[in-house]
GROMACS .gro file of N, CA, C and O in nm:
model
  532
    1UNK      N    1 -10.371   1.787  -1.217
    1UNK     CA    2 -10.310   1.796  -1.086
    1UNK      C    3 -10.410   1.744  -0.983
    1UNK      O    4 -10.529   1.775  -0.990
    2UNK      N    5 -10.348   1.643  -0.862
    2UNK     CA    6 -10.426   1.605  -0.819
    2UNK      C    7 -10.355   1.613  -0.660
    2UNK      O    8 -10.243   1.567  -0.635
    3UNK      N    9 -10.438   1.675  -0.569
    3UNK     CA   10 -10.370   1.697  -0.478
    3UNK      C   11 -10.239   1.751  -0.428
    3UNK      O   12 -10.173   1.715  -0.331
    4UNK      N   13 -10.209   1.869  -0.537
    4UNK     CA   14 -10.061   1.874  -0.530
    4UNK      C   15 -10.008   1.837  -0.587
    4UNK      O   16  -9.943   1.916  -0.654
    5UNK      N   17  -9.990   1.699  -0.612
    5UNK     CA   18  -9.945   1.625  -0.753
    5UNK      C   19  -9.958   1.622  -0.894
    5UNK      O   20 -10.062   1.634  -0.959
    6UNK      N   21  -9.847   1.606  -0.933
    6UNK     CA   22  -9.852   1.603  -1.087
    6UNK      C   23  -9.855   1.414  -1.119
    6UNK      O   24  -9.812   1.323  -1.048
    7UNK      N   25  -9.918   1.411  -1.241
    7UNK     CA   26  -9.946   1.241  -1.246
    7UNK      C   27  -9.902   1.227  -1.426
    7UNK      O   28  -9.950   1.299  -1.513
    8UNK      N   29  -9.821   1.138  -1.443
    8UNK     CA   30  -9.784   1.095  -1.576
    8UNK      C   31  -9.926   0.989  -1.672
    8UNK      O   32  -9.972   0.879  -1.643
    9UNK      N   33  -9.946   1.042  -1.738
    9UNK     CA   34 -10.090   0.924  -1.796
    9UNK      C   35 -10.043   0.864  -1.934
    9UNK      O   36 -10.051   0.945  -2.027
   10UNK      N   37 -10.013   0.786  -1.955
   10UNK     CA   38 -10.022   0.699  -2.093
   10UNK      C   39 -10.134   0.652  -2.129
   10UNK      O   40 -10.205   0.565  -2.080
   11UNK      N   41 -10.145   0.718  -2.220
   11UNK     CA   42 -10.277   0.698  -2.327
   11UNK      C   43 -10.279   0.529  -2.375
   11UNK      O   44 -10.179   0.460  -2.397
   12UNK      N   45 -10.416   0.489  -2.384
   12UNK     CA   46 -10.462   0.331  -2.464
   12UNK      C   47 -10.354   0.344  -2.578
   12UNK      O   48 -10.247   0.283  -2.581
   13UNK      N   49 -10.392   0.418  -2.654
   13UNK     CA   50 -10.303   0.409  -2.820
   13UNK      C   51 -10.150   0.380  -2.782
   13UNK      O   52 -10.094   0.300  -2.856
   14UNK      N   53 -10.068   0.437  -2.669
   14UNK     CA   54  -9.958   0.440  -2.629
   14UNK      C   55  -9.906   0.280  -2.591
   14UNK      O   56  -9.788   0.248  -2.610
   15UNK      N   57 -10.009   0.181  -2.534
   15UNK     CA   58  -9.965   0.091  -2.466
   15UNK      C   59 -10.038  -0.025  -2.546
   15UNK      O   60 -10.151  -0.070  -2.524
   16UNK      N   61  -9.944  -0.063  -2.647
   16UNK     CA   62  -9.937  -0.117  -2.751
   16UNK      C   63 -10.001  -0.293  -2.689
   16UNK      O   64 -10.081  -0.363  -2.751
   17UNK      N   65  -9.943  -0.325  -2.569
   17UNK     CA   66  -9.965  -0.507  -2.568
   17UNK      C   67 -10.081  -0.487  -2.511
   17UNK      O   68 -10.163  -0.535  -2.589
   18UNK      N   69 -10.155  -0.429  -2.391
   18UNK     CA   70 -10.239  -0.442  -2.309
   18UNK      C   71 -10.368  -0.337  -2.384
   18UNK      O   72 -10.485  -0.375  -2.378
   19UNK      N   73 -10.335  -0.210  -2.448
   19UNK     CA   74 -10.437  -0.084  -2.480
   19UNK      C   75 -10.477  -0.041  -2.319
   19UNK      O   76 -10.589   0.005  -2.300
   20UNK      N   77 -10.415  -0.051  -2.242
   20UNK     CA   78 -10.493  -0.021  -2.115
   20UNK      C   79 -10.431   0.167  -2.098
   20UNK      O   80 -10.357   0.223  -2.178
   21UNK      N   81 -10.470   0.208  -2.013
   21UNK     CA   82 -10.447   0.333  -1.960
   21UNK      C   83 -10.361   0.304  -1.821
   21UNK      O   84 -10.412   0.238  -1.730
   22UNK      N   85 -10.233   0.358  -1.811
   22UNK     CA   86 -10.155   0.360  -1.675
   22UNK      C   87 -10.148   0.544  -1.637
   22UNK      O   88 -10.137   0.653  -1.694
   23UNK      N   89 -10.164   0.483  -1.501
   23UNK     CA   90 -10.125   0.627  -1.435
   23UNK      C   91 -10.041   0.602  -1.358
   23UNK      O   92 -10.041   0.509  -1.278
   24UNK      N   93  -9.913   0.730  -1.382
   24UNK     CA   94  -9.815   0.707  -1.261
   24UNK      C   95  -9.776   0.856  -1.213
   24UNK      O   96  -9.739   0.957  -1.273
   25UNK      N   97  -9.797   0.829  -1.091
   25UNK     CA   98  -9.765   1.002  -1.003
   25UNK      C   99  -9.606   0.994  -0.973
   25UNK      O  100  -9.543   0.896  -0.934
   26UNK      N  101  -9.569   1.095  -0.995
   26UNK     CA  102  -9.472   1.177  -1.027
   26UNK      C  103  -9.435   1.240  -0.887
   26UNK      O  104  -9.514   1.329  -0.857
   27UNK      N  105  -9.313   1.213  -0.772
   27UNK     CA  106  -9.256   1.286  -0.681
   27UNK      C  107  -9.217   1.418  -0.703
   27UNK      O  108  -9.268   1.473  -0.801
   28UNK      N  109  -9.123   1.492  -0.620
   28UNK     CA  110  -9.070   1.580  -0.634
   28UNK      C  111  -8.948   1.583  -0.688
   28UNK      O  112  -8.903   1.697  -0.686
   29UNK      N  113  -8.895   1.525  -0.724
   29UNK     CA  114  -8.724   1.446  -0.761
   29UNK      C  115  -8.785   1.456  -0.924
   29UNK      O  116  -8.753   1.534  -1.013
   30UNK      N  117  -8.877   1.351  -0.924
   30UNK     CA  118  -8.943   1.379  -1.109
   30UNK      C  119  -8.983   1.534  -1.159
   30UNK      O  120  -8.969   1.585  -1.271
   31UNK      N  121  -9.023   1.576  -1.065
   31UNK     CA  122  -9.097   1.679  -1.102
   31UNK      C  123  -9.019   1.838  -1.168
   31UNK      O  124  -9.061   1.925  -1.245
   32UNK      N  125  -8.891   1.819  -1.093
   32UNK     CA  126  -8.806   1.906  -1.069
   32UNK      C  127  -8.727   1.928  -1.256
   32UNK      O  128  -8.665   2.030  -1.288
   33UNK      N  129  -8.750   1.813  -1.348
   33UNK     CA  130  -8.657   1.729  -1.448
   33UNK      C  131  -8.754   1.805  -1.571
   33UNK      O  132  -8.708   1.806  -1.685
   34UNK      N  133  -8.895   1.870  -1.543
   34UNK     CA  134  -9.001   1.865  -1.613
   34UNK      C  135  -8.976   1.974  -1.729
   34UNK      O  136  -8.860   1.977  -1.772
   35UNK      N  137  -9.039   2.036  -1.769
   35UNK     CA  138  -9.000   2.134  -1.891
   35UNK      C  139  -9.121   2.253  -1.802
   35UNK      O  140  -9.222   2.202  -1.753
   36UNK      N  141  -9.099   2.395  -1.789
   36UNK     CA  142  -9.239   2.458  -1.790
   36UNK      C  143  -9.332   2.439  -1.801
   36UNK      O  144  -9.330   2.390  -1.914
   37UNK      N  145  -9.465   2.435  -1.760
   37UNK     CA  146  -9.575   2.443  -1.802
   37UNK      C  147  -9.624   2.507  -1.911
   37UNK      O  148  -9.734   2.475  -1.956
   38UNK      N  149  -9.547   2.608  -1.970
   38UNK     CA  150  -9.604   2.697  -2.040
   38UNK      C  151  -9.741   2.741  -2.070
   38UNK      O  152  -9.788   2.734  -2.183
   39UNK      N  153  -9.809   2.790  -1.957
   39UNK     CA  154  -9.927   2.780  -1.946
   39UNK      C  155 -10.024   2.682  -1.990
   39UNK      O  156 -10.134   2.708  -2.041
   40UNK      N  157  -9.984   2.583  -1.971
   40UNK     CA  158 -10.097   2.482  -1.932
   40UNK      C  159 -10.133   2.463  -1.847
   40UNK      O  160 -10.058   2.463  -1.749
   41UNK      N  161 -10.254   2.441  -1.834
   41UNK     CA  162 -10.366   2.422  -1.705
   41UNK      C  163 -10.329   2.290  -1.642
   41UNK      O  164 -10.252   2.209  -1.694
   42UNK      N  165 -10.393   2.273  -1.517
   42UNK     CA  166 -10.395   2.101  -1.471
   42UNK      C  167 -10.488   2.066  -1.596
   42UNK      O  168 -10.563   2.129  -1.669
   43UNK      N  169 -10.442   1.921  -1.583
   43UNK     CA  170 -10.486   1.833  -1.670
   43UNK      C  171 -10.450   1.844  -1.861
   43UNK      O  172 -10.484   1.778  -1.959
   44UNK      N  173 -10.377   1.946  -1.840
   44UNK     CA  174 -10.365   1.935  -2.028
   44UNK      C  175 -10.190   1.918  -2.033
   44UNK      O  176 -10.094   1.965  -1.973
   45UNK      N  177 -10.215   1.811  -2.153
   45UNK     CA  178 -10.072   1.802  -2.182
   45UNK      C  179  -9.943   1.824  -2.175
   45UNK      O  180  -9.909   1.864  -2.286
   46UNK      N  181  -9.853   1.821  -2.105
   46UNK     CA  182  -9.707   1.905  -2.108
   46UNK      C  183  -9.586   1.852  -2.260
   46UNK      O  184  -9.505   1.909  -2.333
   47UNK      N  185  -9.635   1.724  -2.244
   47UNK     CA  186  -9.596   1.697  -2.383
   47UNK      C  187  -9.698   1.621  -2.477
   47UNK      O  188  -9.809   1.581  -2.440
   48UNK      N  189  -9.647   1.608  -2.596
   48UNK     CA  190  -9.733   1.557  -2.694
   48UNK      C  191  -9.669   1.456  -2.778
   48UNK      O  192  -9.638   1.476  -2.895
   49UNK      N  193  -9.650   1.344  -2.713
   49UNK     CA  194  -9.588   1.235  -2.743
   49UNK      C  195  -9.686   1.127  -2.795
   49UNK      O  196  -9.756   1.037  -2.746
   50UNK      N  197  -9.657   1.182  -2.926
   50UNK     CA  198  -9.768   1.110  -3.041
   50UNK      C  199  -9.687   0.941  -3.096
   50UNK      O  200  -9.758   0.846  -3.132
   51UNK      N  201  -9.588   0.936  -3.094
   51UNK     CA  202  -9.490   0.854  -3.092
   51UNK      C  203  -9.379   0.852  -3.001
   51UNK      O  204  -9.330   0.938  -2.929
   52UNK      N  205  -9.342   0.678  -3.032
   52UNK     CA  206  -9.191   0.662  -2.954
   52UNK      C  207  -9.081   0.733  -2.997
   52UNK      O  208  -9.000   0.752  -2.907
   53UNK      N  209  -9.039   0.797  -3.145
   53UNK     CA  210  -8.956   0.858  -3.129
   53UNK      C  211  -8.982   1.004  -3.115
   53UNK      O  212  -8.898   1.064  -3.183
   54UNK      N  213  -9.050   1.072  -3.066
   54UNK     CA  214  -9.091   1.171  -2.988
   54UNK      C  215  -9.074   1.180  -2.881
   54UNK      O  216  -9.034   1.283  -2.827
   55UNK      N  217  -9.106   1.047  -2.808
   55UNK     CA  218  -9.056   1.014  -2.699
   55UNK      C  219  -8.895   1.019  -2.626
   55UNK      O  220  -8.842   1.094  -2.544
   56UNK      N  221  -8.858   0.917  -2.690
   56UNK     CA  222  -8.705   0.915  -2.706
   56UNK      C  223  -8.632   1.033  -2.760
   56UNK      O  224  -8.517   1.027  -2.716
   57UNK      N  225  -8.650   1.144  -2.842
   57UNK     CA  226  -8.596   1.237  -2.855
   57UNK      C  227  -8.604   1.336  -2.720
   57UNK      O  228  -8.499   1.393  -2.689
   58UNK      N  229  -8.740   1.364  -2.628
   58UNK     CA  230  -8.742   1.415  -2.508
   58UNK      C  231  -8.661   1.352  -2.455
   58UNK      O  232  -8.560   1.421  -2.467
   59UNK      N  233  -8.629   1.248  -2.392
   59UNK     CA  234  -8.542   1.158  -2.276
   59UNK      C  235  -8.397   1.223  -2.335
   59UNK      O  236  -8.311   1.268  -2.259
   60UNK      N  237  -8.382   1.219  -2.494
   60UNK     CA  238  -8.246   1.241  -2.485
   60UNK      C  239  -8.196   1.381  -2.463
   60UNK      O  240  -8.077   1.395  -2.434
   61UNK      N  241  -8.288   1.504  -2.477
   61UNK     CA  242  -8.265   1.631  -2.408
   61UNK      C  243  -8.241   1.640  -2.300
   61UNK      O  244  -8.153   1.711  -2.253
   62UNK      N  245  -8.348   1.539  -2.216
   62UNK     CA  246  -8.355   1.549  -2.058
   62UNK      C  247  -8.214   1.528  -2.014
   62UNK      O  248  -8.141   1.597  -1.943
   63UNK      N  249  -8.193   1.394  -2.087
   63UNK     CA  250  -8.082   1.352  -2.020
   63UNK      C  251  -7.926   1.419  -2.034
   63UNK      O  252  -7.832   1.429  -1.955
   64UNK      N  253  -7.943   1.454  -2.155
   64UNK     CA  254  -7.846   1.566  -2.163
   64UNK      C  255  -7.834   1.701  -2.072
   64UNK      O  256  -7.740   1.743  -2.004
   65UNK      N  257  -7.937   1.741  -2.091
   65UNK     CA  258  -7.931   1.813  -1.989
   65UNK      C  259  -7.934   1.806  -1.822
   65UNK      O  260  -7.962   1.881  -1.728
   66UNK      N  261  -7.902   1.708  -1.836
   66UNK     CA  262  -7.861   1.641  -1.676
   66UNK      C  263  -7.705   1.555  -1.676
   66UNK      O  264  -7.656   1.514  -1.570
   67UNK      N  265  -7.648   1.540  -1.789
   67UNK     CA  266  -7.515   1.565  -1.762
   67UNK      C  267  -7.535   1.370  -1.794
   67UNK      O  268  -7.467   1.290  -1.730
   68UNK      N  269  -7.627   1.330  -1.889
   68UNK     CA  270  -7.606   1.172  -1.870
   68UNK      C  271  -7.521   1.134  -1.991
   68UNK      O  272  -7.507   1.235  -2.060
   69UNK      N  273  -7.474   1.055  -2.030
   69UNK     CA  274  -7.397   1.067  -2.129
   69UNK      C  275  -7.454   0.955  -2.208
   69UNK      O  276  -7.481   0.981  -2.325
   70UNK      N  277  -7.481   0.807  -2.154
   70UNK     CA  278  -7.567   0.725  -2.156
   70UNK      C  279  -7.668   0.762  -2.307
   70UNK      O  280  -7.699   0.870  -2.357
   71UNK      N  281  -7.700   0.618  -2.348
   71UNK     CA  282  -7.774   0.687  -2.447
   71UNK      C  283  -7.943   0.631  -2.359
   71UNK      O  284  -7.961   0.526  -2.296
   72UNK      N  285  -8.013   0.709  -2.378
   72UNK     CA  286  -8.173   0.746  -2.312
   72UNK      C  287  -8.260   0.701  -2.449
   72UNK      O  288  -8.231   0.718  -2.567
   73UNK      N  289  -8.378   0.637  -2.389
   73UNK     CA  290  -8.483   0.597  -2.466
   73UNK      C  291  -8.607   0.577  -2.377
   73UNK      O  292  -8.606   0.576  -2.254
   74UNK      N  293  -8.666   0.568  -2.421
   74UNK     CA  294  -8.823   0.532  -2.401
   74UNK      C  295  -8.747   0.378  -2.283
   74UNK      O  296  -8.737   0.371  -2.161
   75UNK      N  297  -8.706   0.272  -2.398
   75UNK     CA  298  -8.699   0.158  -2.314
   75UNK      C  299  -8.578   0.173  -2.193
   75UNK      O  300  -8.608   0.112  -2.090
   76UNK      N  301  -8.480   0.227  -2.189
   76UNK     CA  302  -8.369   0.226  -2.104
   76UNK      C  303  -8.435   0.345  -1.965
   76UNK      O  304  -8.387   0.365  -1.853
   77UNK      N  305  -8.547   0.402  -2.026
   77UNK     CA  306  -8.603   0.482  -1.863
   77UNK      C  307  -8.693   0.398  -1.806
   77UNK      O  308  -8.712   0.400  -1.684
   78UNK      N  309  -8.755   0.321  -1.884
   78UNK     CA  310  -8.882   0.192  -1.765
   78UNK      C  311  -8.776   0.090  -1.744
   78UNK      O  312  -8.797   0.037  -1.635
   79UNK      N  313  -8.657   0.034  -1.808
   79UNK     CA  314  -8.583  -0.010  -1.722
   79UNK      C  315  -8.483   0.038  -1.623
   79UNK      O  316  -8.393  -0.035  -1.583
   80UNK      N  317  -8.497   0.139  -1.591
   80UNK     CA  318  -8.439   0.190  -1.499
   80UNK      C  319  -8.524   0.261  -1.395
   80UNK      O  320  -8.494   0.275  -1.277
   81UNK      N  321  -8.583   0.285  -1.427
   81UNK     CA  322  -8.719   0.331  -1.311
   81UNK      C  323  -8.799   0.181  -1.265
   81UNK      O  324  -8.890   0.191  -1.183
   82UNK      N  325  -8.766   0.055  -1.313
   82UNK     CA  326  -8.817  -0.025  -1.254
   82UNK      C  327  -8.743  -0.107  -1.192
   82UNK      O  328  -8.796  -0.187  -1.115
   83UNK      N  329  -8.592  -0.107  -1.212
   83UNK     CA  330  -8.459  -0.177  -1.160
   83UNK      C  331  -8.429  -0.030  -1.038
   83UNK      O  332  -8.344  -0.062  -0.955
   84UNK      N  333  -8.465   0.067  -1.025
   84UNK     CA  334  -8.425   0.143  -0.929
   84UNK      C  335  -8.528   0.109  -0.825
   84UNK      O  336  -8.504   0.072  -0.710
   85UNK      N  337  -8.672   0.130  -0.893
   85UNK     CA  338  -8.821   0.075  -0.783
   85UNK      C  339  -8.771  -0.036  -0.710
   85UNK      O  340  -8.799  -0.046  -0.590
   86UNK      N  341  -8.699  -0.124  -0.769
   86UNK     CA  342  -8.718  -0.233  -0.703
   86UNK      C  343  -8.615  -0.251  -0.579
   86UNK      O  344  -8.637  -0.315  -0.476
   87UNK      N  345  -8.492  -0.177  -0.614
   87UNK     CA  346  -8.374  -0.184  -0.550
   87UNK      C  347  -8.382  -0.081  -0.442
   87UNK      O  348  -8.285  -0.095  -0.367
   88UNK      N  349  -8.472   0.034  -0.401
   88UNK     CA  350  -8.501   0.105  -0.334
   88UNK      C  351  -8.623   0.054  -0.214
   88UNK      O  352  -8.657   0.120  -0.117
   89UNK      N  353  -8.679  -0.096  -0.256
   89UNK     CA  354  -8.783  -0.153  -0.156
   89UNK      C  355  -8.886  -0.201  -0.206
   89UNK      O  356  -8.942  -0.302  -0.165
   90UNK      N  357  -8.939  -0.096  -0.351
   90UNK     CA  358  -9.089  -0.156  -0.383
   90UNK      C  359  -9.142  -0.288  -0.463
   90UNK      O  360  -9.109  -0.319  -0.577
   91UNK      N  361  -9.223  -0.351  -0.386
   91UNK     CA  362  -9.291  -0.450  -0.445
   91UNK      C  363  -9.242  -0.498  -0.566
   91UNK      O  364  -9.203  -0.404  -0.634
   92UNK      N  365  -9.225  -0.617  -0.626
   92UNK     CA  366  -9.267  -0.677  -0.748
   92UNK      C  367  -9.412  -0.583  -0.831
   92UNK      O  368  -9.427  -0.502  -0.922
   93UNK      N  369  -9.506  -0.666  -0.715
   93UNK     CA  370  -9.647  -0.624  -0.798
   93UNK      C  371  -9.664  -0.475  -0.855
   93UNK      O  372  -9.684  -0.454  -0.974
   94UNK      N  373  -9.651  -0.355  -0.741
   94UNK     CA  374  -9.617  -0.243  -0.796
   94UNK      C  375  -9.565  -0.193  -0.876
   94UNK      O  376  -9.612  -0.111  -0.955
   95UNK      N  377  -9.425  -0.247  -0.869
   95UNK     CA  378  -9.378  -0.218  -1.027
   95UNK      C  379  -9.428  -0.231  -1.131
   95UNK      O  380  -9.429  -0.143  -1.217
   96UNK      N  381  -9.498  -0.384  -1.145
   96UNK     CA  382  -9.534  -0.432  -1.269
   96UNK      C  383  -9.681  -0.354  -1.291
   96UNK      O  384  -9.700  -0.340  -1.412
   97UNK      N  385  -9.769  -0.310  -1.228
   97UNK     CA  386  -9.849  -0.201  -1.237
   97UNK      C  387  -9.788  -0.065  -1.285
   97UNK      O  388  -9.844   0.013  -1.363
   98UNK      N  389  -9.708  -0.054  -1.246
   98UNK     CA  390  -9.635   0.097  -1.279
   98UNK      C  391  -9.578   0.058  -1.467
   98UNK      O  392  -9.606   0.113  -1.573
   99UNK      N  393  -9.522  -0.016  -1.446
   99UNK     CA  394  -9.501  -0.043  -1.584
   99UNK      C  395  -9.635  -0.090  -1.708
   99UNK      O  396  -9.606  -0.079  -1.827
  100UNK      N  397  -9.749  -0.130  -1.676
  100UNK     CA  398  -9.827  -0.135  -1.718
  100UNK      C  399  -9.872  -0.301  -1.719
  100UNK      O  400  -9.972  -0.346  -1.775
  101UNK      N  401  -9.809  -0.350  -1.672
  101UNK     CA  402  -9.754  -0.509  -1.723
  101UNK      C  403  -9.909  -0.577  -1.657
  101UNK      O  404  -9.971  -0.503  -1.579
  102UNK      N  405  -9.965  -0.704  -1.687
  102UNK     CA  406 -10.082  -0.768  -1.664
  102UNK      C  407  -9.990  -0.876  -1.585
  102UNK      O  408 -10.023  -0.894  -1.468
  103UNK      N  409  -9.916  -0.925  -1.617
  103UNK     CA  410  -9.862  -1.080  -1.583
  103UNK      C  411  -9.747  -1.011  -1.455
  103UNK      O  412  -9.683  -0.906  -1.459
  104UNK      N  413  -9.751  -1.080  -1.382
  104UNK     CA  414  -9.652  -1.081  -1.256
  104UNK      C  415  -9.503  -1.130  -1.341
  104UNK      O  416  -9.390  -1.083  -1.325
  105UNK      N  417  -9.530  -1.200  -1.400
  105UNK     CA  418  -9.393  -1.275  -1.471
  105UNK      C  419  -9.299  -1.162  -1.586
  105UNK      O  420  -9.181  -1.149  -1.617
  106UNK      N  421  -9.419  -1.099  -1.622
  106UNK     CA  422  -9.294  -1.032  -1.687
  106UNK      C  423  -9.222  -0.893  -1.624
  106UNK      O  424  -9.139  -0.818  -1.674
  107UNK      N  425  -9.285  -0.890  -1.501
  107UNK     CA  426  -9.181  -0.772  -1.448
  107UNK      C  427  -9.092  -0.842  -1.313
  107UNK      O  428  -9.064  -0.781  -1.210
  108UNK      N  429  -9.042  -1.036  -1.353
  108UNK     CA  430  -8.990  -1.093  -1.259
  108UNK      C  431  -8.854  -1.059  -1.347
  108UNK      O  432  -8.756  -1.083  -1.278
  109UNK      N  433  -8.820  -1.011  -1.476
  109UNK     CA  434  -8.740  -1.027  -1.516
  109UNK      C  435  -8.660  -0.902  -1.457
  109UNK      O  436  -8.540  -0.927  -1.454
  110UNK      N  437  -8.695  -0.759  -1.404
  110UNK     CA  438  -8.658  -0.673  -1.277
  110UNK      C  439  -8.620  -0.746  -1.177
  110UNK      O  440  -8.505  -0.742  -1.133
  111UNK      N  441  -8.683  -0.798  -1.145
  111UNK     CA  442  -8.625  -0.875  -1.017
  111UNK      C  443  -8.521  -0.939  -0.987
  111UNK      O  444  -8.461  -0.929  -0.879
  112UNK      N  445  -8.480  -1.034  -1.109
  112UNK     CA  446  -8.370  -1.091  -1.168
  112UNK      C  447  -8.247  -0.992  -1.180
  112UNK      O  448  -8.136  -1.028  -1.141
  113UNK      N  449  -8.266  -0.890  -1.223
  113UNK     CA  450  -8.137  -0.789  -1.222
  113UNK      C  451  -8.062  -0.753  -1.104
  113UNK      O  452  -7.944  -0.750  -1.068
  114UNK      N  453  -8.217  -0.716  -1.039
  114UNK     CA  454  -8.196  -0.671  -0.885
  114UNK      C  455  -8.130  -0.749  -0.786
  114UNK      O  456  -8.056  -0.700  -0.701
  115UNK      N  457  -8.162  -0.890  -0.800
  115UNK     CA  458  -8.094  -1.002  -0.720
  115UNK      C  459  -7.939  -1.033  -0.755
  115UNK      O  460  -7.851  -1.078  -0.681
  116UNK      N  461  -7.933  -0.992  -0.894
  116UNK     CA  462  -7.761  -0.976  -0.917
  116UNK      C  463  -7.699  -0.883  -0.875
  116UNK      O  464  -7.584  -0.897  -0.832
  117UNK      N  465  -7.749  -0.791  -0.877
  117UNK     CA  466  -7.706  -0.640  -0.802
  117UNK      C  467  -7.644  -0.714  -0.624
  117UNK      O  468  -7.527  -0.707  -0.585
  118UNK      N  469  -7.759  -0.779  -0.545
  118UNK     CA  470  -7.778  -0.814  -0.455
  118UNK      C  471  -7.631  -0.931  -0.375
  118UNK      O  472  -7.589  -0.943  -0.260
  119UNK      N  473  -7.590  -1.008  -0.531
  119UNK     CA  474  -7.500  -1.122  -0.507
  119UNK      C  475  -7.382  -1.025  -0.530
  119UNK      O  476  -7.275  -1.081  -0.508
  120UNK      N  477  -7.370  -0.909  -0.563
  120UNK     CA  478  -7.248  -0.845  -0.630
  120UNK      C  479  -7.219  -0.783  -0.506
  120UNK      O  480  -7.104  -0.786  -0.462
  121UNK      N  481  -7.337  -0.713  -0.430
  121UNK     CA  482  -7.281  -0.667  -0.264
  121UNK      C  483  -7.245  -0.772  -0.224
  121UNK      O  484  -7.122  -0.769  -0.225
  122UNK      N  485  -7.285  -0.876  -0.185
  122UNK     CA  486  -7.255  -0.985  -0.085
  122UNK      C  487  -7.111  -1.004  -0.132
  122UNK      O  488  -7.026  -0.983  -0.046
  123UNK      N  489  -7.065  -1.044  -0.265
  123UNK     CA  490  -6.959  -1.086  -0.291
  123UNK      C  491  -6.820  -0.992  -0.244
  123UNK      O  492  -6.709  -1.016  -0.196
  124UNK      N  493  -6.912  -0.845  -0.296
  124UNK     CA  494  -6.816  -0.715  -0.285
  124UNK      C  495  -6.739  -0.738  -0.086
  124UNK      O  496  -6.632  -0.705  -0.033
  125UNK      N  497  -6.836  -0.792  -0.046
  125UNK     CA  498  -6.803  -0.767   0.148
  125UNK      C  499  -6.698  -0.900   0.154
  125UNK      O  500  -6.591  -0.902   0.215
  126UNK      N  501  -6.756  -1.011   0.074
  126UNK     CA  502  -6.672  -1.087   0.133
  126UNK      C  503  -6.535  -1.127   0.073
  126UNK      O  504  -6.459  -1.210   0.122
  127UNK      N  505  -6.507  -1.035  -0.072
  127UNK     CA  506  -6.382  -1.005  -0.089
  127UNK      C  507  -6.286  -0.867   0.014
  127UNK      O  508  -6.167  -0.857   0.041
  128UNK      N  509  -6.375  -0.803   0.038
  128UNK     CA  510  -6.308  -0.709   0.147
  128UNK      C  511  -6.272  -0.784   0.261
  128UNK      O  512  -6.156  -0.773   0.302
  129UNK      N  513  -6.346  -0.853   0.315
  129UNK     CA  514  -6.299  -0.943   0.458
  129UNK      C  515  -6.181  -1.042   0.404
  129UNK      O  516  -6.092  -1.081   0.480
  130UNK      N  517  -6.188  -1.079   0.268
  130UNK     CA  518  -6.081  -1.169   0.263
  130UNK      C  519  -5.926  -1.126   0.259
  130UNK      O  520  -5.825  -1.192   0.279
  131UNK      N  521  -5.949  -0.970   0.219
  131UNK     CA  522  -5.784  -0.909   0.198
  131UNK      C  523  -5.760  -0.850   0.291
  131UNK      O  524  -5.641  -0.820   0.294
  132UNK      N  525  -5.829  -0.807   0.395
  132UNK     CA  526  -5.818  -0.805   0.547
  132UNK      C  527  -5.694  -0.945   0.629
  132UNK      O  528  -5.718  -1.066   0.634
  133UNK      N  529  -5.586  -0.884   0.673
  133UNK     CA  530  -5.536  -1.001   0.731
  133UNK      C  531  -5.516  -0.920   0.879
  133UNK      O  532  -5.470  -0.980   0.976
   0.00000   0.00000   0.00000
């Protein structure tokens, strides 16, 4: 815990292309989704996600228990926490830090989603103005 905050850490072993270490802090909206502490201290583990499907089996509780019906994974939550980052304001670069990514290019492929999202409002207004008589 750092200032109040709770911070998500992916371990080297975890981040298979780069081995790097990411840290990502965690709002209050995340925080709320979490499991007990069960007496753990700051800084020790809340889960023990020794693997991806360890991983993916948490997401799919979570998400169940949030009423998602959707099927949840490891990969369908960094694409969606990085197609929401982006569509909410933040940076390219940030994201692709948040995701762990080295290359600017591969978190342009977020961006790409986001800009369709973007042509689908525009289109959405100017079919409304058109059935307007």
């Amino acid at each position: 815990m750092k200032r109040g905050r709770l911070k998500l850490v992916r371990h080297p072993q975890s981040m298979r292309k780069t081995g790097k270490q990411v840290t990502i802090p965690l709002n209050q909206s995340v925080l709320k989704w979490l499991p007990d502490r069960n007496g753990c201290k700051p800084g020790q583990k809340i889960f023990d996600m020794t693997c991806l499907s360890a991983c993916d089996r948490c997401l799919k509780k979570m998400a169940a228990a949030a009423g998602i019906e959707k099927n949840a994974s490891f990969h369908t939550a960094r694409h969606s926490m990085a197609t929401l980052s982006l569509s909410a304001g933040g940076n390219l670069y940030t994201v692709g830090k948040l995701l762990g990514h080295t290359s600017i290019n591969s978190t342009q492929v977020y961006a790409d989603v986001v800009m369709e999202t973007k042509i689908e409002a525009v289109k959405r207004i100017s079919d409304f103005f058109s059935t307007q008589h």
